[in-house]
PDB file of C-alpha atoms in Angstrom:
ATOM      1  CA  MET A  17      -0.424  16.532  -6.781  1.00  0.00           C
ATOM      2  CA  LYS A  18      -3.732  16.259  -4.986  1.00  0.00           C
ATOM      3  CA  TYR A  19      -4.161  15.226  -1.376  1.00  0.00           C
ATOM      4  CA  ARG A  20      -6.841  13.479   0.647  1.00  0.00           C
ATOM      5  CA  ARG A  21      -7.480  13.086   4.348  1.00  0.00           C
ATOM      6  CA  LEU A  22      -6.504   9.738   5.806  1.00  0.00           C
ATOM      7  CA  GLY A  23      -9.921   8.527   6.896  1.00  0.00           C
ATOM      8  CA  ARG A  24     -11.371  10.970   9.410  1.00  0.00           C
ATOM      9  CA  THR A  25      -7.962  12.104  10.667  1.00  0.00           C
ATOM     10  CA  GLY A  26      -6.470  15.498   9.933  1.00  0.00           C
ATOM     11  CA  LEU A  27      -3.508  13.886   8.174  1.00  0.00           C
ATOM     12  CA  LYS A  28      -3.358  14.634   4.447  1.00  0.00           C
ATOM     13  CA  VAL A  29      -1.620  12.232   2.099  1.00  0.00           C
ATOM     14  CA  SER A  30      -0.949  12.339  -1.628  1.00  0.00           C
ATOM     15  CA  GLU A  31      -3.457  10.507  -3.818  1.00  0.00           C
ATOM     16  CA  ILE A  32      -0.538   8.557  -5.259  1.00  0.00           C
ATOM     17  CA  SER A  33       1.925   7.097  -2.768  1.00  0.00           C
ATOM     18  CA  LEU A  34       5.162   5.175  -3.273  1.00  0.00           C
ATOM     19  CA  GLY A  35       5.876   1.755  -1.817  1.00  0.00           C
ATOM     20  CA  SER A  36       8.969  -0.407  -1.534  1.00  0.00           C
ATOM     21  CA  TRP A  37       7.586  -3.953  -1.672  1.00  0.00           C
ATOM     22  CA  LEU A  38       9.495  -6.156  -4.181  1.00  0.00           C
ATOM     23  CA  THR A  39      11.565  -3.175  -5.300  1.00  0.00           C
ATOM     24  CA  TYR A  40      13.926  -1.205  -3.083  1.00  0.00           C
ATOM     25  CA  GLY A  41      16.612  -3.296  -1.449  1.00  0.00           C
ATOM     26  CA  LYS A  42      15.747  -6.198  -3.753  1.00  0.00           C
ATOM     27  CA  SER A  43      15.095  -6.021  -7.511  1.00  0.00           C
ATOM     28  CA  VAL A  44      16.020  -2.357  -8.048  1.00  0.00           C
ATOM     29  CA  GLU A  45      19.582  -1.127  -7.681  1.00  0.00           C
ATOM     30  CA  ASP A  46      20.029   1.464  -4.930  1.00  0.00           C
ATOM     31  CA  ASN A  47      21.088   4.195  -7.366  1.00  0.00           C
ATOM     32  CA  MET A  48      17.927   3.834  -9.455  1.00  0.00           C
ATOM     33  CA  ALA A  49      15.803   3.525  -6.326  1.00  0.00           C
ATOM     34  CA  GLU A  50      17.200   6.815  -5.044  1.00  0.00           C
ATOM     35  CA  LYS A  51      16.400   8.588  -8.315  1.00  0.00           C
ATOM     36  CA  THR A  52      12.867   7.189  -8.273  1.00  0.00           C
ATOM     37  CA  ILE A  53      12.191   8.279  -4.693  1.00  0.00           C
ATOM     38  CA  HIS A  54      13.573  11.758  -5.386  1.00  0.00           C
ATOM     39  CA  LYS A  55      11.335  12.058  -8.444  1.00  0.00           C
ATOM     40  CA  ALA A  56       8.303  11.024  -6.422  1.00  0.00           C
ATOM     41  CA  TYR A  57       9.013  13.706  -3.827  1.00  0.00           C
ATOM     42  CA  GLU A  58       9.600  16.322  -6.517  1.00  0.00           C
ATOM     43  CA  LEU A  59       6.212  15.496  -8.037  1.00  0.00           C
ATOM     44  CA  GLY A  60       4.450  16.135  -4.735  1.00  0.00           C
ATOM     45  CA  ILE A  61       4.171  12.600  -3.356  1.00  0.00           C
ATOM     46  CA  ASN A  62       4.399  12.930   0.413  1.00  0.00           C
ATOM     47  CA  PHE A  63       3.414   9.383   1.365  1.00  0.00           C
ATOM     48  CA  PHE A  64       6.028   6.588   1.424  1.00  0.00           C
ATOM     49  CA  ASP A  65       5.366   3.023   2.498  1.00  0.00           C
ATOM     50  CA  SER A  66       7.625   0.278   3.804  1.00  0.00           C
ATOM     51  CA  ALA A  67       7.723  -2.650   6.226  1.00  0.00           C
ATOM     52  CA  ASN A  68      10.259  -4.436   8.377  1.00  0.00           C
ATOM     53  CA  VAL A  69       9.929  -7.622   6.325  1.00  0.00           C
ATOM     54  CA  TYR A  70      10.733  -5.991   2.973  1.00  0.00           C
ATOM     55  CA  GLU A  71      14.117  -7.620   2.429  1.00  0.00           C
ATOM     56  CA  GLN A  72      14.589  -7.856   6.192  1.00  0.00           C
ATOM     57  CA  GLY A  73      14.793  -4.080   6.590  1.00  0.00           C
ATOM     58  CA  GLU A  74      16.610  -3.160   3.381  1.00  0.00           C
ATOM     59  CA  GLY A  75      13.462  -1.600   1.949  1.00  0.00           C
ATOM     60  CA  GLU A  76      13.182   0.664   4.983  1.00  0.00           C
ATOM     61  CA  ARG A  77      16.860   1.551   4.865  1.00  0.00           C
ATOM     62  CA  VAL A  78      16.819   2.605   1.220  1.00  0.00           C
ATOM     63  CA  LEU A  79      13.586   4.570   1.477  1.00  0.00           C
ATOM     64  CA  ALA A  80      14.432   6.475   4.641  1.00  0.00           C
ATOM     65  CA  GLY A  81      18.019   7.042   3.511  1.00  0.00           C
ATOM     66  CA  VAL A  82      16.796   9.078   0.558  1.00  0.00           C
ATOM     67  CA  LEU A  83      14.039  10.914   2.411  1.00  0.00           C
ATOM     68  CA  LYS A  84      16.425  12.147   5.124  1.00  0.00           C
ATOM     69  CA  GLU A  85      17.453  14.900   2.702  1.00  0.00           C
ATOM     70  CA  TYR A  86      14.013  16.462   3.107  1.00  0.00           C
ATOM     71  CA  PRO A  87      12.350  18.114   6.123  1.00  0.00           C
ATOM     72  CA  ARG A  88      10.854  15.403   8.313  1.00  0.00           C
ATOM     73  CA  GLU A  89       7.522  17.208   8.559  1.00  0.00           C
ATOM     74  CA  SER A  90       7.148  17.218   4.764  1.00  0.00           C
ATOM     75  CA  TYR A  91       6.570  13.485   4.321  1.00  0.00           C
ATOM     76  CA  VAL A  92       4.625  10.595   5.821  1.00  0.00           C
ATOM     77  CA  ILE A  93       6.456   7.294   6.229  1.00  0.00           C
ATOM     78  CA  THR A  94       5.182   3.933   7.416  1.00  0.00           C
ATOM     79  CA  THR A  95       6.340   0.572   8.631  1.00  0.00           C
ATOM     80  CA  LYS A  96       4.689  -2.713   9.623  1.00  0.00           C
ATOM     81  CA  ALA A  97       5.156  -5.866  11.667  1.00  0.00           C
ATOM     82  CA  PHE A  98       3.760  -9.402  11.700  1.00  0.00           C
ATOM     83  CA  TRP A  99       5.756 -11.621   9.329  1.00  0.00           C
ATOM     84  CA  PRO A 100       8.807 -13.549  10.597  1.00  0.00           C
ATOM     85  CA  MET A 101      11.990 -11.565  11.099  1.00  0.00           C
ATOM     86  CA  GLY A 102      14.000 -14.457  12.534  1.00  0.00           C
ATOM     87  CA  GLU A 103      13.850 -18.111  13.521  1.00  0.00           C
ATOM     88  CA  GLY A 104      12.824 -17.577  17.143  1.00  0.00           C
ATOM     89  CA  GLN A 105       9.380 -18.301  18.529  1.00  0.00           C
ATOM     90  CA  ASN A 106       8.820 -14.611  19.255  1.00  0.00           C
ATOM     91  CA  ASP A 107      10.285 -13.254  16.026  1.00  0.00           C
ATOM     92  CA  ARG A 108       6.862 -12.947  14.410  1.00  0.00           C
ATOM     93  CA  GLY A 109       3.266 -11.989  15.093  1.00  0.00           C
ATOM     94  CA  LEU A 110       1.751  -9.081  17.006  1.00  0.00           C
ATOM     95  CA  SER A 111       2.706  -9.843  20.589  1.00  0.00           C
ATOM     96  CA  ARG A 112       3.749  -6.947  22.803  1.00  0.00           C
ATOM     97  CA  LYS A 113       7.336  -8.203  22.710  1.00  0.00           C
ATOM     98  CA  HIS A 114       7.552  -8.487  18.933  1.00  0.00           C
ATOM     99  CA  VAL A 115       5.779  -5.219  18.117  1.00  0.00           C
ATOM    100  CA  ILE A 116       7.913  -3.145  20.474  1.00  0.00           C
ATOM    101  CA  GLU A 117      11.147  -4.778  19.321  1.00  0.00           C
ATOM    102  CA  GLN A 118      10.276  -4.357  15.662  1.00  0.00           C
ATOM    103  CA  VAL A 119       9.189  -0.732  15.937  1.00  0.00           C
ATOM    104  CA  ASN A 120      12.439   0.081  17.719  1.00  0.00           C
ATOM    105  CA  ALA A 121      14.442  -1.850  15.106  1.00  0.00           C
ATOM    106  CA  SER A 122      12.678  -0.057  12.251  1.00  0.00           C
ATOM    107  CA  LEU A 123      13.306   3.349  13.805  1.00  0.00           C
ATOM    108  CA  LYS A 124      16.969   2.479  14.213  1.00  0.00           C
ATOM    109  CA  ARG A 125      17.304   1.287  10.588  1.00  0.00           C
ATOM    110  CA  MET A 126      15.562   4.385   9.279  1.00  0.00           C
ATOM    111  CA  ASN A 127      17.311   6.717  11.699  1.00  0.00           C
ATOM    112  CA  LEU A 128      13.972   8.256  12.708  1.00  0.00           C
ATOM    113  CA  ASP A 129      12.425   9.347  15.979  1.00  0.00           C
ATOM    114  CA  TYR A 130       8.957   8.240  14.880  1.00  0.00           C
ATOM    115  CA  VAL A 131       6.989   6.690  12.040  1.00  0.00           C
ATOM    116  CA  ASP A 132       3.759   8.322  10.967  1.00  0.00           C
ATOM    117  CA  ILE A 133       1.828   5.073  10.552  1.00  0.00           C
ATOM    118  CA  PHE A 134       2.406   1.624  11.980  1.00  0.00           C
ATOM    119  CA  TYR A 135       0.460  -1.223  10.361  1.00  0.00           C
ATOM    120  CA  CYS A 136      -0.360  -4.622  11.770  1.00  0.00           C
ATOM    121  CA  HIS A 137       0.735  -6.407   8.595  1.00  0.00           C
ATOM    122  CA  ARG A 138      -1.821  -9.204   9.042  1.00  0.00           C
ATOM    123  CA  TYR A 139      -4.231 -10.385  11.735  1.00  0.00           C
ATOM    124  CA  ASP A 140      -2.545 -12.491  14.417  1.00  0.00           C
ATOM    125  CA  ARG A 141      -4.804 -15.314  15.610  1.00  0.00           C
ATOM    126  CA  GLU A 142      -2.356 -16.225  18.387  1.00  0.00           C
ATOM    127  CA  THR A 143      -2.306 -12.803  20.071  1.00  0.00           C
ATOM    128  CA  PRO A 144      -5.334 -11.094  21.655  1.00  0.00           C
ATOM    129  CA  VAL A 145      -6.253  -7.915  19.793  1.00  0.00           C
ATOM    130  CA  GLU A 146      -6.355  -6.185  23.171  1.00  0.00           C
ATOM    131  CA  GLU A 147      -2.647  -6.938  23.734  1.00  0.00           C
ATOM    132  CA  THR A 148      -1.645  -5.601  20.313  1.00  0.00           C
ATOM    133  CA  LEU A 149      -3.738  -2.433  20.516  1.00  0.00           C
ATOM    134  CA  LYS A 150      -2.549  -1.628  24.048  1.00  0.00           C
ATOM    135  CA  THR A 151       1.031  -1.992  22.836  1.00  0.00           C
ATOM    136  CA  ILE A 152       0.418   0.307  19.883  1.00  0.00           C
ATOM    137  CA  ASP A 153      -1.331   2.788  22.186  1.00  0.00           C
ATOM    138  CA  ASP A 154       1.737   2.828  24.428  1.00  0.00           C
ATOM    139  CA  LEU A 155       3.989   3.476  21.438  1.00  0.00           C
ATOM    140  CA  ILE A 156       1.729   6.311  20.311  1.00  0.00           C
ATOM    141  CA  ARG A 157       1.936   7.874  23.767  1.00  0.00           C
ATOM    142  CA  GLN A 158       5.725   7.507  23.634  1.00  0.00           C
ATOM    143  CA  GLY A 159       5.740   9.414  20.343  1.00  0.00           C
ATOM    144  CA  LYS A 160       7.236   6.552  18.326  1.00  0.00           C
ATOM    145  CA  ILE A 161       4.038   6.033  16.280  1.00  0.00           C
ATOM    146  CA  LEU A 162       1.532   8.709  15.273  1.00  0.00           C
ATOM    147  CA  TYR A 163      -1.269   6.615  13.757  1.00  0.00           C
ATOM    148  CA  ALA A 164      -2.281   2.947  13.858  1.00  0.00           C
ATOM    149  CA  GLY A 165      -3.393   0.851  10.905  1.00  0.00           C
ATOM    150  CA  VAL A 166      -3.936  -2.692   9.700  1.00  0.00           C
ATOM    151  CA  SER A 167      -3.298  -4.468   6.423  1.00  0.00           C
ATOM    152  CA  GLU A 168      -5.512  -7.124   4.827  1.00  0.00           C
ATOM    153  CA  TRP A 169      -7.815  -7.467   7.846  1.00  0.00           C
ATOM    154  CA  SER A 170     -11.338  -8.690   7.227  1.00  0.00           C
ATOM    155  CA  ALA A 171     -14.405  -6.595   8.024  1.00  0.00           C
ATOM    156  CA  ALA A 172     -15.040  -8.665  11.149  1.00  0.00           C
ATOM    157  CA  GLN A 173     -11.454  -8.208  12.322  1.00  0.00           C
ATOM    158  CA  ILE A 174     -11.672  -4.447  11.772  1.00  0.00           C
ATOM    159  CA  GLU A 175     -14.908  -4.370  13.789  1.00  0.00           C
ATOM    160  CA  GLU A 176     -13.146  -6.290  16.558  1.00  0.00           C
ATOM    161  CA  ALA A 177     -10.275  -3.798  16.596  1.00  0.00           C
ATOM    162  CA  VAL A 178     -12.604  -0.802  16.813  1.00  0.00           C
ATOM    163  CA  ALA A 179     -14.726  -2.359  19.571  1.00  0.00           C
ATOM    164  CA  THR A 180     -11.634  -3.344  21.563  1.00  0.00           C
ATOM    165  CA  ALA A 181     -10.120   0.124  21.267  1.00  0.00           C
ATOM    166  CA  ASP A 182     -13.353   1.742  22.415  1.00  0.00           C
ATOM    167  CA  LYS A 183     -13.738  -0.681  25.318  1.00  0.00           C
ATOM    168  CA  PHE A 184     -10.285   0.093  26.698  1.00  0.00           C
ATOM    169  CA  LEU A 185     -10.161   3.764  25.565  1.00  0.00           C
ATOM    170  CA  LEU A 186      -7.256   3.126  23.215  1.00  0.00           C
ATOM    171  CA  ASP A 187      -6.301   4.901  20.006  1.00  0.00           C
ATOM    172  CA  ARG A 188      -8.396   3.496  17.175  1.00  0.00           C
ATOM    173  CA  ILE A 189      -6.990   2.227  13.912  1.00  0.00           C
ATOM    174  CA  VAL A 190      -7.472   4.912  11.255  1.00  0.00           C
ATOM    175  CA  VAL A 191      -6.281   3.201   8.080  1.00  0.00           C
ATOM    176  CA  ASN A 192      -6.472  -0.155   6.336  1.00  0.00           C
ATOM    177  CA  GLN A 193      -4.059  -1.252   3.605  1.00  0.00           C
ATOM    178  CA  PRO A 194      -5.712  -3.881   1.383  1.00  0.00           C
ATOM    179  CA  ILE A 195      -5.054  -5.043  -2.141  1.00  0.00           C
ATOM    180  CA  TYR A 196      -7.480  -3.373  -4.553  1.00  0.00           C
ATOM    181  CA  ASN A 197      -7.547  -3.184  -8.320  1.00  0.00           C
ATOM    182  CA  MET A 198      -9.771  -3.995 -11.276  1.00  0.00           C
ATOM    183  CA  PHE A 199      -9.062  -7.716 -10.875  1.00  0.00           C
ATOM    184  CA  ASN A 200      -9.256  -7.887  -7.081  1.00  0.00           C
ATOM    185  CA  ARG A 201     -12.257  -6.096  -5.608  1.00  0.00           C
ATOM    186  CA  TYR A 202     -13.026  -8.115  -2.498  1.00  0.00           C
ATOM    187  CA  ILE A 203     -13.034  -5.059  -0.199  1.00  0.00           C
ATOM    188  CA  GLU A 204     -16.087  -3.587  -1.906  1.00  0.00           C
ATOM    189  CA  ASN A 205     -18.525  -6.046  -0.306  1.00  0.00           C
ATOM    190  CA  GLU A 206     -17.759  -5.732   3.408  1.00  0.00           C
ATOM    191  CA  VAL A 207     -14.463  -3.975   4.175  1.00  0.00           C
ATOM    192  CA  ILE A 208     -15.374  -0.650   2.587  1.00  0.00           C
ATOM    193  CA  PRO A 209     -18.814  -0.384   4.287  1.00  0.00           C
ATOM    194  CA  VAL A 210     -17.307  -1.196   7.690  1.00  0.00           C
ATOM    195  CA  SER A 211     -14.458   1.249   7.119  1.00  0.00           C
ATOM    196  CA  GLU A 212     -16.850   4.004   6.062  1.00  0.00           C
ATOM    197  CA  LYS A 213     -18.858   3.455   9.249  1.00  0.00           C
ATOM    198  CA  HIS A 214     -15.778   3.870  11.428  1.00  0.00           C
ATOM    199  CA  GLY A 215     -13.935   6.533   9.415  1.00  0.00           C
ATOM    200  CA  ILE A 216     -11.079   4.253   8.391  1.00  0.00           C
ATOM    201  CA  GLY A 217      -9.288   5.284   5.193  1.00  0.00           C
ATOM    202  CA  GLN A 218      -8.012   2.822   2.602  1.00  0.00           C
ATOM    203  CA  VAL A 219      -4.451   2.973   1.284  1.00  0.00           C
ATOM    204  CA  VAL A 220      -4.653   0.363  -1.435  1.00  0.00           C
ATOM    205  CA  PHE A 221      -1.704  -1.600  -2.731  1.00  0.00           C
ATOM    206  CA  SER A 222      -1.206  -3.212  -6.130  1.00  0.00           C
ATOM    207  CA  PRO A 223      -3.631  -0.848  -7.938  1.00  0.00           C
ATOM    208  CA  LEU A 224      -1.977  -1.879 -11.228  1.00  0.00           C
ATOM    209  CA  ALA A 225      -2.229  -5.584 -10.388  1.00  0.00           C
ATOM    210  CA  GLN A 226       1.568  -5.931 -10.176  1.00  0.00           C
ATOM    211  CA  GLY A 227       1.995  -4.518 -13.670  1.00  0.00           C
ATOM    212  CA  ILE A 228      -0.788  -6.408 -15.429  1.00  0.00           C
ATOM    213  CA  LEU A 229      -2.732  -3.152 -15.766  1.00  0.00           C
ATOM    214  CA  THR A 230       0.189  -1.454 -17.472  1.00  0.00           C
ATOM    215  CA  GLY A 231      -0.455  -3.538 -20.593  1.00  0.00           C
ATOM    216  CA  LYS A 232       3.071  -4.931 -20.759  1.00  0.00           C
ATOM    217  CA  TYR A 233       1.873  -8.527 -20.419  1.00  0.00           C
ATOM    218  CA  GLN A 234       0.258 -10.024 -23.503  1.00  0.00           C
ATOM    219  CA  SER A 235      -0.931 -13.495 -24.415  1.00  0.00           C
ATOM    220  CA  GLY A 236       2.050 -15.804 -24.712  1.00  0.00           C
ATOM    221  CA  HIS A 237       4.591 -13.064 -23.989  1.00  0.00           C
ATOM    222  CA  VAL A 238       6.264 -12.095 -20.720  1.00  0.00           C
ATOM    223  CA  PRO A 239       9.007  -9.433 -21.071  1.00  0.00           C
ATOM    224  CA  ASP A 240      12.402 -10.654 -19.865  1.00  0.00           C
ATOM    225  CA  ASN A 241      12.893  -7.661 -17.574  1.00  0.00           C
ATOM    226  CA  SER A 242       9.414  -7.822 -16.019  1.00  0.00           C
ATOM    227  CA  ARG A 243       8.343  -8.841 -12.518  1.00  0.00           C
ATOM    228  CA  ALA A 244       6.596 -11.918 -13.878  1.00  0.00           C
ATOM    229  CA  ALA A 245       9.881 -13.124 -15.405  1.00  0.00           C
ATOM    230  CA  ASN A 246      11.786 -12.670 -12.131  1.00  0.00           C
ATOM    231  CA  GLN A 247      11.681 -16.057 -10.385  1.00  0.00           C
ATOM    232  CA  THR A 248      12.436 -14.530  -6.977  1.00  0.00           C
ATOM    233  CA  ILE A 249       9.408 -12.203  -6.861  1.00  0.00           C
ATOM    234  CA  ASN A 250       6.811 -13.569  -9.285  1.00  0.00           C
ATOM    235  CA  ASN A 251       4.939 -15.982  -7.003  1.00  0.00           C
ATOM    236  CA  SER A 252       1.847 -13.787  -6.607  1.00  0.00           C
ATOM    237  CA  ILE A 253       1.556 -12.681 -10.233  1.00  0.00           C
ATOM    238  CA  LYS A 254       1.948 -16.012 -12.035  1.00  0.00           C
ATOM    239  CA  GLY A 255      -1.576 -17.166 -11.254  1.00  0.00           C
ATOM    240  CA  MET A 256      -3.101 -14.005 -12.713  1.00  0.00           C
ATOM    241  CA  LEU A 257      -1.610 -14.366 -16.175  1.00  0.00           C
ATOM    242  CA  ASN A 258      -4.291 -16.125 -18.195  1.00  0.00           C
ATOM    243  CA  GLU A 259      -6.244 -15.600 -21.408  1.00  0.00           C
ATOM    244  CA  ASP A 260      -9.301 -14.136 -19.677  1.00  0.00           C
ATOM    245  CA  VAL A 261      -7.171 -11.448 -18.044  1.00  0.00           C
ATOM    246  CA  PHE A 262      -5.289 -10.711 -21.277  1.00  0.00           C
ATOM    247  CA  LYS A 263      -8.593 -10.252 -23.115  1.00  0.00           C
ATOM    248  CA  LYS A 264      -9.925  -7.838 -20.515  1.00  0.00           C
ATOM    249  CA  VAL A 265      -6.680  -5.853 -20.530  1.00  0.00           C
ATOM    250  CA  GLU A 266      -6.932  -5.442 -24.316  1.00  0.00           C
ATOM    251  CA  GLN A 267     -10.477  -4.088 -23.975  1.00  0.00           C
ATOM    252  CA  LEU A 268      -9.445  -1.738 -21.177  1.00  0.00           C
ATOM    253  CA  GLU A 269      -6.593  -0.456 -23.347  1.00  0.00           C
ATOM    254  CA  GLU A 270      -9.138   0.460 -26.014  1.00  0.00           C
ATOM    255  CA  VAL A 271     -11.083   2.498 -23.478  1.00  0.00           C
ATOM    256  CA  ALA A 272      -7.889   4.274 -22.400  1.00  0.00           C
ATOM    257  CA  LYS A 273      -6.979   5.083 -26.011  1.00  0.00           C
ATOM    258  CA  GLU A 274     -10.407   6.574 -26.629  1.00  0.00           C
ATOM    259  CA  MET A 275      -9.886   8.819 -23.594  1.00  0.00           C
ATOM    260  CA  GLU A 276      -6.356   9.651 -24.829  1.00  0.00           C
ATOM    261  CA  ILE A 277      -4.765   8.395 -21.644  1.00  0.00           C
ATOM    262  CA  THR A 278      -2.635   5.367 -20.772  1.00  0.00           C
ATOM    263  CA  LEU A 279      -3.918   2.133 -19.283  1.00  0.00           C
ATOM    264  CA  PRO A 280      -2.129   2.791 -15.942  1.00  0.00           C
ATOM    265  CA  GLU A 281      -3.799   6.210 -15.750  1.00  0.00           C
ATOM    266  CA  LEU A 282      -7.171   4.578 -16.371  1.00  0.00           C
ATOM    267  CA  ALA A 283      -6.567   1.901 -13.738  1.00  0.00           C
ATOM    268  CA  LEU A 284      -5.372   4.361 -11.094  1.00  0.00           C
ATOM    269  CA  ALA A 285      -8.211   6.804 -11.798  1.00  0.00           C
ATOM    270  CA  TRP A 286     -10.643   3.902 -11.461  1.00  0.00           C
ATOM    271  CA  THR A 287      -9.151   3.053  -8.063  1.00  0.00           C
ATOM    272  CA  LEU A 288      -9.293   6.670  -6.903  1.00  0.00           C
ATOM    273  CA  ARG A 289     -12.962   6.960  -7.899  1.00  0.00           C
ATOM    274  CA  GLN A 290     -13.690   5.492  -4.454  1.00  0.00           C
ATOM    275  CA  PRO A 291     -13.909   8.424  -1.998  1.00  0.00           C
ATOM    276  CA  ILE A 292     -12.794   6.198   0.873  1.00  0.00           C
ATOM    277  CA  VAL A 293      -9.490   5.455  -0.911  1.00  0.00           C
ATOM    278  CA  SER A 294      -7.076   7.929   0.634  1.00  0.00           C
ATOM    279  CA  SER A 295      -4.176   6.904  -1.599  1.00  0.00           C
ATOM    280  CA  ALA A 296      -3.213   4.427  -4.299  1.00  0.00           C
ATOM    281  CA  LEU A 297       0.130   2.840  -3.474  1.00  0.00           C
ATOM    282  CA  ILE A 298       2.348   2.275  -6.510  1.00  0.00           C
ATOM    283  CA  GLY A 299       5.627   0.437  -6.907  1.00  0.00           C
ATOM    284  CA  ALA A 300       8.084   2.026  -9.304  1.00  0.00           C
ATOM    285  CA  SER A 301      11.538   0.948 -10.434  1.00  0.00           C
ATOM    286  CA  ARG A 302      12.237   4.020 -12.606  1.00  0.00           C
ATOM    287  CA  PRO A 303      11.498   7.748 -12.281  1.00  0.00           C
ATOM    288  CA  GLY A 304       9.560   7.695 -15.546  1.00  0.00           C
ATOM    289  CA  GLN A 305       7.031   5.271 -14.088  1.00  0.00           C
ATOM    290  CA  VAL A 306       6.244   7.703 -11.286  1.00  0.00           C
ATOM    291  CA  GLU A 307       5.884  10.560 -13.741  1.00  0.00           C
ATOM    292  CA  GLN A 308       3.419   8.527 -15.782  1.00  0.00           C
ATOM    293  CA  ASN A 309       1.401   7.294 -12.822  1.00  0.00           C
ATOM    294  CA  VAL A 310       0.862  10.658 -11.152  1.00  0.00           C
ATOM    295  CA  LYS A 311      -0.961  11.878 -14.256  1.00  0.00           C
ATOM    296  CA  ALA A 312      -3.882   9.751 -13.097  1.00  0.00           C
ATOM    297  CA  ILE A 313      -4.889  12.345 -10.501  1.00  0.00           C
ATOM    298  CA  GLU A 314      -6.147  14.586 -13.322  1.00  0.00           C
ATOM    299  CA  VAL A 315      -8.307  11.884 -14.925  1.00  0.00           C
ATOM    300  CA  VAL A 316     -12.050  11.990 -14.324  1.00  0.00           C
ATOM    301  CA  LEU A 317     -14.020   8.933 -15.394  1.00  0.00           C
ATOM    302  CA  PRO A 318     -17.490   9.836 -16.704  1.00  0.00           C
ATOM    303  CA  SER A 319     -20.308   7.534 -15.623  1.00  0.00           C
ATOM    304  CA  GLU A 320     -20.569   5.999 -19.085  1.00  0.00           C
ATOM    305  CA  ILE A 321     -16.879   5.093 -19.008  1.00  0.00           C
ATOM    306  CA  GLN A 322     -17.288   3.525 -15.583  1.00  0.00           C
ATOM    307  CA  ASP A 323     -20.202   1.508 -16.935  1.00  0.00           C
ATOM    308  CA  ARG A 324     -18.086   0.279 -19.827  1.00  0.00           C
ATOM    309  CA  ILE A 325     -15.325  -0.755 -17.464  1.00  0.00           C
ATOM    310  CA  GLU A 326     -17.834  -2.655 -15.349  1.00  0.00           C
ATOM    311  CA  SER A 327     -19.104  -4.539 -18.396  1.00  0.00           C
ATOM    312  CA  ILE A 328     -15.547  -5.477 -19.365  1.00  0.00           C
ATOM    313  CA  LEU A 329     -14.688  -6.704 -15.896  1.00  0.00           C
ATOM    314  CA  ALA A 330     -17.959  -8.559 -15.367  1.00  0.00           C
TER     315      ALA A 330
END
C-alpha cells in the first residue's frame, strides 16, 4: 500500500480507502462484510469511511465492530452528520444540537472514544456556518473529533468555511469528500483549485462510478446480482446506464487491455493521478474486489494514455 498526506495535515491515509455506503449493514451480509474489511486491513488500507445515516447506524456498527480487533492507532475512521436520523425537527442538519447528539451517538454505536474525521455530510442552508464550525471546534477540543471535513460542498461554500474559521480562530476543515470519476468531473473546475489554495485534501467517493467502471454493465444487460438490479439501492445509478456510457466503457476497456491491467485499475489510477486526491474511496462486497482494486496503486498512466482517455471521455 502507498499513503498520502490528508491535505496539508500530518495525517497519512492509504491511497485506497474502504467505505460502507450501500454495502455494510444493508446489501452485504455481516459475515462477508467482516471478511472484506479484514482483507482491506491486511492489504494495508488504514482508512475506513462511514456515516450515521448509512442504514441508520448499521454501517458504522459493522465497520467499527470488525476494526476493534486492531490497535486503534493503526486505522483512521470517519463519520458524518446532516441527513435525517428521525422525524423530529432537530433530527437533521448541522445545528449545534444535532451535530453534538449525532457525534455522541456514533461514538456509542462504534464503541470509540473519538473519530479521526467528522464530515458535514452536506451544506446546511438553515444553520449558520459559524454555529457548525464552533460546534466542531468544541468537539475537537474535547477529543471526540480529530479533524473536520465536508462532503459535496461547492467551492464557494468551502471558501465560506475557511473564512469563517479564520475569523473566529477555529479549526479549519482539512478534507472534502466529493464524488469524482471519469463520468463525473465537476470538482476539476472550481473545487480543486480552491482546495489546493487552502490545503484541503480530497477523499473521493464513487471512483468506479458505482460499478460502471468495472465493465460489468453492458448494453442491454444488467447482472441480476449487481447494484443496478437492486431496487433498494439503484436510484443513483439508473440514470447513468445509457448507450453513450456503454460505448465509452468499451473503449476504456481496450486501453486497459493494452496496458495489461483491468478497467477498475485504470479508473482508480486515473483518479489518483490528481495529487490533491488523498484517497480513492471504494465500496466492496467481497474480499476479492479489494484485492483487485488495490493493484491500482502500482499503475502509472503515461501522458499518451491520459490523452487517449481524455479523447474517449470528451
